[in-house]
PDB file of C-alpha atoms and ligand atoms in Angstrom:
ATOM      1  CA  MET A   1       0.000   0.000   0.000  1.00 96.00           C
ATOM      2  CA  LEU A   2       2.752   2.454   0.994  1.00 98.00           C
ATOM      3  CA  GLU A   3       6.203   2.223  -0.558  1.00 98.00           C
ATOM      4  CA  VAL A   4       8.925   4.575   0.554  1.00 98.00           C
ATOM      5  CA  LYS A   5      11.963   4.270  -1.677  1.00 97.00           C
ATOM      6  CA  GLY A   6      15.293   5.726  -0.629  1.00 97.00           C
ATOM      7  CA  ILE A   7      14.066   9.074   0.658  1.00 97.00           C
ATOM      8  CA  THR A   8      16.385  11.725   1.990  1.00 97.00           C
ATOM      9  CA  VAL A   9      14.656  14.580   3.802  1.00 97.00           C
ATOM     10  CA  ALA A  10      16.507  17.686   4.914  1.00 96.00           C
ATOM     11  CA  TYR A  11      15.886  20.829   6.928  1.00 95.00           C
ATOM     12  CA  ASP A  12      17.799  23.738   5.351  1.00 93.00           C
ATOM     13  CA  ASP A  13      20.178  21.364   3.560  1.00 90.00           C
ATOM     14  CA  VAL A  14      20.864  19.360   6.715  1.00 94.00           C
ATOM     15  CA  PRO A  15      19.573  15.823   6.134  1.00 95.00           C
ATOM     16  CA  ALA A  16      17.461  14.432   8.979  1.00 95.00           C
ATOM     17  CA  VAL A  17      16.591  11.192   7.180  1.00 96.00           C
ATOM     18  CA  VAL A  18      18.982   9.512   4.742  1.00 96.00           C
ATOM     19  CA  GLU A  19      18.009   7.033   2.011  1.00 97.00           C
ATOM     20  CA  VAL A  20      15.229   5.478   4.016  1.00 97.00           C
ATOM     21  CA  SER A  21      13.173   2.709   2.418  1.00 97.00           C
ATOM     22  CA  PHE A  22      10.274   0.798   3.919  1.00 97.00           C
ATOM     23  CA  THR A  23       6.881  -0.613   3.005  1.00 98.00           C
ATOM     24  CA  VAL A  24       3.504  -0.892   4.656  1.00 98.00           C
ATOM     25  CA  GLY A  25       1.202  -3.590   3.289  1.00 97.00           C
ATOM     26  CA  ARG A  26      -2.581  -3.333   3.267  1.00 97.00           C
ATOM     27  CA  GLY A  27      -3.996  -4.368   6.638  1.00 97.00           C
ATOM     28  CA  GLU A  28      -0.671  -4.236   8.481  1.00 97.00           C
ATOM     29  CA  ILE A  29       0.470  -2.364  11.556  1.00 97.00           C
ATOM     30  CA  VAL A  30       4.040  -1.294  10.875  1.00 98.00           C
ATOM     31  CA  THR A  31       6.078   0.543  13.452  1.00 97.00           C
ATOM     32  CA  ILE A  32       9.168   2.691  13.122  1.00 96.00           C
ATOM     33  CA  ILE A  33      11.000   2.906  16.384  1.00 93.00           C
ATOM     34  CA  GLY A  34      13.952   4.986  17.387  1.00 90.00           C
ATOM     35  CA  ALA A  35      15.286   7.389  19.977  1.00 86.00           C
ATOM     36  CA  ASN A  36      14.618  11.099  20.232  1.00 87.00           C
ATOM     37  CA  GLY A  37      15.734  12.914  17.123  1.00 90.00           C
ATOM     38  CA  ALA A  38      16.226   9.744  15.046  1.00 91.00           C
ATOM     39  CA  GLY A  39      14.016  11.176  12.306  1.00 95.00           C
ATOM     40  CA  LYS A  40      10.713   9.420  12.951  1.00 95.00           C
ATOM     41  CA  SER A  41       8.510  12.523  12.755  1.00 95.00           C
ATOM     42  CA  THR A  42      10.392  13.662   9.662  1.00 96.00           C
ATOM     43  CA  ILE A  43       9.419  10.433   7.868  1.00 97.00           C
ATOM     44  CA  LEU A  44       5.753  10.950   8.736  1.00 97.00           C
ATOM     45  CA  ARG A  45       5.940  14.575   7.603  1.00 96.00           C
ATOM     46  CA  ALA A  46       7.338  13.387   4.273  1.00 97.00           C
ATOM     47  CA  VAL A  47       4.596  10.776   3.784  1.00 97.00           C
ATOM     48  CA  SER A  48       1.947  13.386   4.626  1.00 96.00           C
ATOM     49  CA  CYS A  49       3.665  15.728   2.140  1.00 96.00           C
ATOM     50  CA  VAL A  50       4.166  18.512   4.666  1.00 94.00           C
ATOM     51  CA  LEU A  51       7.826  18.121   3.700  1.00 94.00           C
ATOM     52  CA  HIS A  52       9.125  16.950   0.353  1.00 95.00           C
ATOM     53  CA  PRO A  53      12.124  14.632   0.092  1.00 96.00           C
ATOM     54  CA  VAL A  54      15.193  15.905  -1.730  1.00 96.00           C
ATOM     55  CA  LYS A  55      15.803  12.372  -2.998  1.00 96.00           C
ATOM     56  CA  GLY A  56      13.745   9.209  -3.388  1.00 97.00           C
ATOM     57  CA  GLU A  57      10.109   8.410  -4.041  1.00 97.00           C
ATOM     58  CA  ILE A  58       6.915   7.776  -2.064  1.00 98.00           C
ATOM     59  CA  TRP A  59       4.147   5.649  -3.590  1.00 98.00           C
ATOM     60  CA  PHE A  60       0.654   5.043  -2.228  1.00 97.00           C
ATOM     61  CA  ASP A  61      -1.593   2.475  -3.907  1.00 96.00           C
ATOM     62  CA  GLY A  62       0.342   2.735  -7.137  1.00 95.00           C
ATOM     63  CA  VAL A  63       0.374   6.551  -7.218  1.00 96.00           C
ATOM     64  CA  ARG A  64       3.576   8.528  -6.751  1.00 97.00           C
ATOM     65  CA  ILE A  65       2.736  11.103  -4.050  1.00 97.00           C
ATOM     66  CA  ASP A  66       5.980  12.758  -2.959  1.00 96.00           C
ATOM     67  CA  GLY A  67       5.215  15.884  -5.008  1.00 95.00           C
ATOM     68  CA  PHE A  68       1.626  16.135  -3.753  1.00 96.00           C
ATOM     69  CA  SER A  69       0.215  18.757  -1.387  1.00 95.00           C
ATOM     70  CA  ALA A  70      -0.787  17.811   2.160  1.00 92.00           C
ATOM     71  CA  ASN A  71      -4.473  18.181   1.195  1.00 91.00           C
ATOM     72  CA  GLN A  72      -4.198  15.880  -1.784  1.00 93.00           C
ATOM     73  CA  VAL A  73      -2.676  13.221   0.435  1.00 95.00           C
ATOM     74  CA  VAL A  74      -5.582  13.404   2.901  1.00 92.00           C
ATOM     75  CA  ASN A  75      -7.970  13.075  -0.040  1.00 91.00           C
ATOM     76  CA  LEU A  76      -6.145   9.941  -1.153  1.00 94.00           C
ATOM     77  CA  GLY A  77      -6.819   8.361   2.240  1.00 94.00           C
ATOM     78  CA  ILE A  78      -3.797   9.073   4.440  1.00 96.00           C
ATOM     79  CA  SER A  79      -4.328  10.718   7.816  1.00 95.00           C
ATOM     80  CA  LEU A  80      -1.774  11.762  10.441  1.00 95.00           C
ATOM     81  CA  VAL A  81      -2.180  12.004  14.209  1.00 94.00           C
ATOM     82  CA  PRO A  82       0.608  14.491  14.895  1.00 91.00           C
ATOM     83  CA  GLU A  83       2.994  14.435  17.809  1.00 87.00           C
ATOM     84  CA  GLY A  84       1.638  16.516  20.679  1.00 80.00           C
ATOM     85  CA  ARG A  85      -1.963  15.993  19.481  1.00 75.00           C
ATOM     86  CA  ARG A  86      -2.580  19.565  18.243  1.00 84.00           C
ATOM     87  CA  ILE A  87      -6.243  19.586  19.113  1.00 88.00           C
ATOM     88  CA  PHE A  88      -8.147  22.867  19.292  1.00 92.00           C
ATOM     89  CA  GLY A  89      -8.533  23.375  23.041  1.00 91.00           C
ATOM     90  CA  ARG A  90     -11.087  26.182  22.880  1.00 94.00           C
ATOM     91  CA  LEU A  91     -13.402  24.244  20.595  1.00 95.00           C
ATOM     92  CA  THR A  92     -15.716  21.501  21.762  1.00 96.00           C
ATOM     93  CA  VAL A  93     -14.906  17.841  21.276  1.00 96.00           C
ATOM     94  CA  LEU A  94     -17.584  17.641  18.573  1.00 95.00           C
ATOM     95  CA  ASP A  95     -16.245  20.671  16.681  1.00 94.00           C
ATOM     96  CA  ASN A  96     -12.753  19.162  16.724  1.00 95.00           C
ATOM     97  CA  LEU A  97     -14.186  15.990  15.200  1.00 95.00           C
ATOM     98  CA  ILE A  98     -16.140  17.870  12.551  1.00 91.00           C
ATOM     99  CA  LEU A  99     -12.960  19.737  11.568  1.00 88.00           C
ATOM    100  CA  GLY A 100     -11.301  16.357  11.013  1.00 84.00           C
ATOM    101  CA  ALA A 101     -14.024  15.548   8.480  1.00 82.00           C
ATOM    102  CA  TYR A 102     -13.303  18.553   6.274  1.00 78.00           C
ATOM    103  CA  THR A 103     -12.503  16.341   3.292  1.00 77.00           C
ATOM    104  CA  ASN A 104     -15.550  14.206   3.942  1.00 72.00           C
ATOM    105  CA  ARG A 105     -18.395  16.327   2.583  1.00 76.00           C
ATOM    106  CA  ASP A 106     -21.109  13.708   2.361  1.00 83.00           C
ATOM    107  CA  PRO A 107     -23.332  14.196   5.473  1.00 84.00           C
ATOM    108  CA  VAL A 108     -24.253  10.507   5.649  1.00 87.00           C
ATOM    109  CA  ALA A 109     -20.604   9.424   5.484  1.00 84.00           C
ATOM    110  CA  ARG A 110     -19.803  12.034   8.126  1.00 87.00           C
ATOM    111  CA  ARG A 111     -22.502  10.728  10.446  1.00 90.00           C
ATOM    112  CA  ASP A 112     -21.137   7.195   9.929  1.00 90.00           C
ATOM    113  CA  ALA A 113     -17.613   8.328  10.723  1.00 91.00           C
ATOM    114  CA  LEU A 114     -18.847  10.081  13.859  1.00 93.00           C
ATOM    115  CA  ASP A 115     -20.806   7.029  15.029  1.00 94.00           C
ATOM    116  CA  ARG A 116     -17.759   4.888  14.455  1.00 92.00           C
ATOM    117  CA  VAL A 117     -15.385   7.077  16.491  1.00 94.00           C
ATOM    118  CA  PHE A 118     -17.957   7.402  19.270  1.00 95.00           C
ATOM    119  CA  SER A 119     -18.238   3.638  19.450  1.00 93.00           C
ATOM    120  CA  LEU A 120     -14.429   3.331  19.591  1.00 92.00           C
ATOM    121  CA  PHE A 121     -14.168   6.070  22.230  1.00 93.00           C
ATOM    122  CA  PRO A 122     -17.466   6.287  24.155  1.00 94.00           C
ATOM    123  CA  VAL A 123     -15.964   8.903  26.469  1.00 94.00           C
ATOM    124  CA  LEU A 124     -15.861  11.336  23.535  1.00 95.00           C
ATOM    125  CA  ARG A 125     -19.592  10.990  23.027  1.00 96.00           C
ATOM    126  CA  GLU A 126     -20.163  11.720  26.725  1.00 95.00           C
ATOM    127  CA  ARG A 127     -17.959  14.811  26.479  1.00 95.00           C
ATOM    128  CA  SER A 128     -18.905  15.968  23.011  1.00 94.00           C
ATOM    129  CA  THR A 129     -20.100  19.419  24.118  1.00 96.00           C
ATOM    130  CA  GLN A 130     -17.148  19.991  26.449  1.00 95.00           C
ATOM    131  CA  ARG A 131     -14.188  22.135  25.431  1.00 96.00           C
ATOM    132  CA  ALA A 132     -11.313  19.922  24.292  1.00 95.00           C
ATOM    133  CA  ALA A 133      -8.860  21.663  26.657  1.00 95.00           C
ATOM    134  CA  THR A 134     -10.774  20.301  29.652  1.00 95.00           C
ATOM    135  CA  LEU A 135     -10.120  16.668  28.655  1.00 94.00           C
ATOM    136  CA  SER A 136      -7.404  14.615  30.367  1.00 90.00           C
ATOM    137  CA  GLY A 137      -4.185  13.863  28.461  1.00 89.00           C
ATOM    138  CA  GLY A 138      -5.379  10.379  27.541  1.00 89.00           C
ATOM    139  CA  GLU A 139      -8.754  11.696  26.373  1.00 92.00           C
ATOM    140  CA  GLN A 140      -7.039  14.354  24.285  1.00 93.00           C
ATOM    141  CA  GLN A 141      -4.991  11.634  22.592  1.00 92.00           C
ATOM    142  CA  MET A 142      -8.210   9.705  21.920  1.00 93.00           C
ATOM    143  CA  LEU A 143      -9.683  12.870  20.419  1.00 95.00           C
ATOM    144  CA  ALA A 144      -6.635  13.364  18.196  1.00 95.00           C
ATOM    145  CA  ILE A 145      -6.956   9.788  16.901  1.00 95.00           C
ATOM    146  CA  ALA A 146     -10.711  10.140  16.479  1.00 96.00           C
ATOM    147  CA  ARG A 147     -10.268  13.397  14.569  1.00 95.00           C
ATOM    148  CA  ALA A 148      -7.815  11.712  12.194  1.00 94.00           C
ATOM    149  CA  LEU A 149     -10.329   8.897  11.632  1.00 95.00           C
ATOM    150  CA  MET A 150     -13.067  11.364  10.633  1.00 94.00           C
ATOM    151  CA  SER A 151     -11.572  11.633   7.121  1.00 90.00           C
ATOM    152  CA  ARG A 152     -12.032   7.837   6.851  1.00 91.00           C
ATOM    153  CA  PRO A 153      -8.395   7.113   6.046  1.00 94.00           C
ATOM    154  CA  ARG A 154      -7.146   3.855   4.607  1.00 96.00           C
ATOM    155  CA  LEU A 155      -3.725   4.549   6.141  1.00 98.00           C
ATOM    156  CA  LEU A 156      -3.593   6.029   9.643  1.00 98.00           C
ATOM    157  CA  MET A 157      -0.204   7.355  10.760  1.00 97.00           C
ATOM    158  CA  LEU A 158       0.429   8.062  14.433  1.00 96.00           C
ATOM    159  CA  ASP A 159       3.358  10.064  15.797  1.00 95.00           C
ATOM    160  CA  GLU A 160       4.179   8.899  19.326  1.00 93.00           C
ATOM    161  CA  PRO A 161       0.669   8.496  20.654  1.00 93.00           C
ATOM    162  CA  SER A 162       2.102   7.411  24.024  1.00 89.00           C
ATOM    163  CA  LEU A 163       3.883  10.714  24.613  1.00 88.00           C
ATOM    164  CA  GLY A 164       3.186  12.027  28.113  1.00 83.00           C
ATOM    165  CA  LEU A 165       0.786   9.214  28.990  1.00 85.00           C
ATOM    166  CA  MET A 166       0.945   6.857  31.949  1.00 85.00           C
ATOM    167  CA  PRO A 167       1.768   3.219  31.060  1.00 85.00           C
ATOM    168  CA  MET A 168      -1.809   2.103  31.646  1.00 85.00           C
ATOM    169  CA  LEU A 169      -3.187   4.696  29.249  1.00 87.00           C
ATOM    170  CA  THR A 170      -0.497   3.908  26.708  1.00 89.00           C
ATOM    171  CA  ALA A 171      -1.595   0.273  26.793  1.00 89.00           C
ATOM    172  CA  ARG A 172      -5.208   1.352  26.306  1.00 89.00           C
ATOM    173  CA  ILE A 173      -4.355   3.587  23.346  1.00 91.00           C
ATOM    174  CA  LEU A 174      -2.233   0.894  21.687  1.00 92.00           C
ATOM    175  CA  GLN A 175      -5.012  -1.626  22.215  1.00 91.00           C
ATOM    176  CA  THR A 176      -7.431   0.723  20.462  1.00 93.00           C
ATOM    177  CA  ILE A 177      -4.961   1.116  17.578  1.00 95.00           C
ATOM    178  CA  GLY A 178      -5.108  -2.686  17.254  1.00 95.00           C
ATOM    179  CA  GLU A 179      -8.900  -2.494  17.153  1.00 94.00           C
ATOM    180  CA  ILE A 180      -8.874   0.223  14.476  1.00 95.00           C
ATOM    181  CA  ASN A 181      -6.531  -1.974  12.441  1.00 96.00           C
ATOM    182  CA  ARG A 182      -8.773  -5.024  12.783  1.00 95.00           C
ATOM    183  CA  GLU A 183     -11.626  -2.918  11.409  1.00 92.00           C
ATOM    184  CA  GLY A 184      -9.599  -2.557   8.206  1.00 94.00           C
ATOM    185  CA  VAL A 185      -7.390   0.521   8.622  1.00 97.00           C
ATOM    186  CA  THR A 186      -3.685   0.097   7.820  1.00 98.00           C
ATOM    187  CA  VAL A 187      -1.439   1.655  10.470  1.00 98.00           C
ATOM    188  CA  LEU A 188       2.017   3.255  10.458  1.00 98.00           C
ATOM    189  CA  LEU A 189       3.021   3.880  14.064  1.00 97.00           C
ATOM    190  CA  VAL A 190       6.047   5.832  15.175  1.00 95.00           C
ATOM    191  CA  GLU A 191       7.050   5.206  18.781  1.00 91.00           C
ATOM    192  CA  GLN A 192       9.709   5.562  21.413  1.00 86.00           C
ATOM    193  CA  ARG A 193       7.990   2.937  23.564  1.00 87.00           C
ATOM    194  CA  VAL A 194       9.793   0.127  21.823  1.00 89.00           C
ATOM    195  CA  ARG A 195       8.445  -2.959  23.556  1.00 89.00           C
ATOM    196  CA  GLU A 196       4.809  -1.897  23.427  1.00 90.00           C
ATOM    197  CA  ALA A 197       5.039  -0.856  19.772  1.00 92.00           C
ATOM    198  CA  LEU A 198       6.756  -4.077  18.661  1.00 93.00           C
ATOM    199  CA  GLU A 199       4.202  -6.135  20.550  1.00 93.00           C
ATOM    200  CA  ILE A 200       1.253  -4.775  18.590  1.00 94.00           C
ATOM    201  CA  ALA A 201       3.001  -4.378  15.217  1.00 95.00           C
ATOM    202  CA  HIS A 202       3.138  -6.988  12.468  1.00 96.00           C
ATOM    203  CA  ARG A 203       6.495  -5.597  11.376  1.00 97.00           C
ATOM    204  CA  GLY A 204       8.927  -2.948  12.494  1.00 96.00           C
ATOM    205  CA  TYR A 205      11.910  -0.895  11.414  1.00 96.00           C
ATOM    206  CA  ILE A 206      14.584   0.570  13.649  1.00 94.00           C
ATOM    207  CA  LEU A 207      15.703   4.064  12.811  1.00 94.00           C
ATOM    208  CA  GLN A 208      18.979   5.394  14.146  1.00 92.00           C
ATOM    209  CA  THR A 209      20.238   8.887  13.306  1.00 92.00           C
ATOM    210  CA  GLY A 210      18.199   9.083  10.136  1.00 94.00           C
ATOM    211  CA  ARG A 211      18.907   5.597   8.792  1.00 95.00           C
ATOM    212  CA  ILE A 212      17.092   2.293   9.022  1.00 95.00           C
ATOM    213  CA  ILE A 213      19.441  -0.182  10.664  1.00 93.00           C
ATOM    214  CA  ALA A 214      17.195  -3.215  11.185  1.00 93.00           C
ATOM    215  CA  ALA A 215      13.861  -4.605  10.077  1.00 96.00           C
ATOM    216  CA  GLY A 216      11.753  -7.622  10.891  1.00 96.00           C
ATOM    217  CA  THR A 217       8.560  -8.843  12.462  1.00 95.00           C
ATOM    218  CA  GLY A 218       7.744  -7.389  15.860  1.00 92.00           C
ATOM    219  CA  ALA A 219       8.588 -10.717  17.513  1.00 91.00           C
ATOM    220  CA  GLN A 220      11.917 -11.042  15.640  1.00 93.00           C
ATOM    221  CA  LEU A 221      13.041  -7.543  16.537  1.00 94.00           C
ATOM    222  CA  LEU A 222      12.183  -8.043  20.212  1.00 91.00           C
ATOM    223  CA  GLN A 223      14.631 -10.978  20.223  1.00 90.00           C
ATOM    224  CA  THR A 224      17.558  -9.128  18.665  1.00 90.00           C
ATOM    225  CA  ASP A 225      20.539  -8.075  20.782  1.00 86.00           C
ATOM    226  CA  LEU A 226      20.261  -4.586  19.315  1.00 85.00           C
ATOM    227  CA  VAL A 227      16.726  -4.055  20.594  1.00 85.00           C
ATOM    228  CA  ARG A 228      17.310  -5.840  23.890  1.00 87.00           C
ATOM    229  CA  LYS A 229      20.451  -3.849  24.727  1.00 84.00           C
ATOM    230  CA  ALA A 230      19.961  -0.464  23.093  1.00 80.00           C
ATOM    231  CA  TYR A 231      16.215  -0.036  23.506  1.00 77.00           C
ATOM    232  CA  LEU A 232      15.042  -2.268  26.319  1.00 78.00           C
ATOM    233  CA  GLY A 233      18.138  -1.979  28.538  1.00 75.00           C
ATOM    234  CA  LEU A 234      18.332  -5.769  29.070  1.00 69.00           C
TER     235      LEU A 234
HETATM  236  P1  LIG B 301      11.322  13.159  18.441  1.00 76.93           P
HETATM  237  O1  LIG B 301      10.806  11.964  19.104  1.00 76.93           O
HETATM  238  O2  LIG B 301      12.183  13.984  19.307  1.00 76.93           O
HETATM  239  O3  LIG B 301      10.289  13.949  17.689  1.00 76.93           O
HETATM  240  P2  LIG B 301      12.105  12.089  15.927  1.00 76.93           P
HETATM  241  O4  LIG B 301      12.713  10.751  15.781  1.00 76.93           O
HETATM  242  O5  LIG B 301      10.695  12.245  15.537  1.00 76.93           O
HETATM  243  O6  LIG B 301      12.334  12.587  17.375  1.00 76.93           O
HETATM  244  P3  LIG B 301      12.628  14.264  14.132  1.00 76.93           P
HETATM  245  O7  LIG B 301      11.720  15.194  14.833  1.00 76.93           O
HETATM  246  O8  LIG B 301      12.202  13.693  12.847  1.00 76.93           O
HETATM  247  O9  LIG B 301      13.012  13.059  15.096  1.00 76.93           O
HETATM  248  O10 LIG B 301      14.037  14.964  13.968  1.00 76.93           O
HETATM  249  C1  LIG B 301      15.128  14.418  13.212  1.00 76.93           C
HETATM  250  C2  LIG B 301      16.248  15.430  13.109  1.00 76.93           C
HETATM  251  O11 LIG B 301      15.810  16.558  12.374  1.00 76.93           O
HETATM  252  C3  LIG B 301      16.719  15.959  14.448  1.00 76.93           C
HETATM  253  O12 LIG B 301      18.124  16.097  14.372  1.00 76.93           O
HETATM  254  C4  LIG B 301      16.053  17.297  14.562  1.00 76.93           C
HETATM  255  O13 LIG B 301      16.808  18.187  15.314  1.00 76.93           O
HETATM  256  C5  LIG B 301      15.952  17.750  13.130  1.00 76.93           C
HETATM  257  N1  LIG B 301      14.753  18.583  12.924  1.00 76.93           N
HETATM  258  C6  LIG B 301      13.470  18.218  13.160  1.00 76.93           C
HETATM  259  N2  LIG B 301      12.607  19.220  12.852  1.00 76.93           N
HETATM  260  C7  LIG B 301      13.373  20.246  12.399  1.00 76.93           C
HETATM  261  C8  LIG B 301      13.082  21.559  11.905  1.00 76.93           C
HETATM  262  N3  LIG B 301      11.836  22.012  11.803  1.00 76.93           N
HETATM  263  N4  LIG B 301      14.137  22.326  11.538  1.00 76.93           N
HETATM  264  C9  LIG B 301      15.413  21.877  11.614  1.00 76.93           C
HETATM  265  N5  LIG B 301      15.748  20.643  12.059  1.00 76.93           N
HETATM  266  C10 LIG B 301      14.749  19.840  12.449  1.00 76.93           C
END
């Protein structure tokens, strides 16, 4: 479904990601793990066409997208839950969700999308008239995911959804990502919580200072010395 071929992405001529290649197959959860500053967010920004690679290609369902605008990419069915959530705190939960549906003009499809996110996150239905800023951190993350789902993406990308959350809430969020995937949405998950991410992912890639240094199934990577020593401290 997604094919990233040898992309190099730079900020002011300084490359943050170098010749990175990976794939995400339809129906998979793929995770990219790596430390702070490894380049994980940069990869997601490139796939969502907020940034354009200086080298390489990005293909989605047979269409080359690396020259597209961010809007075109959303229309194709790719949605990003950005790092730090970026919800609109002064707006209500419902208004945040409706904003997420801006590409989804059909009122019936919108209603369906809303029903679906409310059934995934019942707490959002209960709080739909509340200002988003009054939600807890975990609820805000749920809202950010729900908002991204309102455009009915085929590929959902999440940038460190566990950031700032207690372990129990992280587990809950990751469990819900599994549920979303089982309902048919392909997932690209970027995480610093290595064990948890590899446990829910079908496959993973390890990114170190802008380069992919290992790849495998979640279970395989959890067994490698590299992951055990460098990321799990075992
Ligand atoms: P984090 O978890 O801290 O977000 P990350 O793996 O997502 O880490 P990136 O945010 O992609 O990493 O950053 C990769 C590199 O690019 C880092 O060296 C970072 O300093 C640099 N970088 C990121 N954003 C910018 C920017 N807007 N301008 C200049 N350099 C940037």
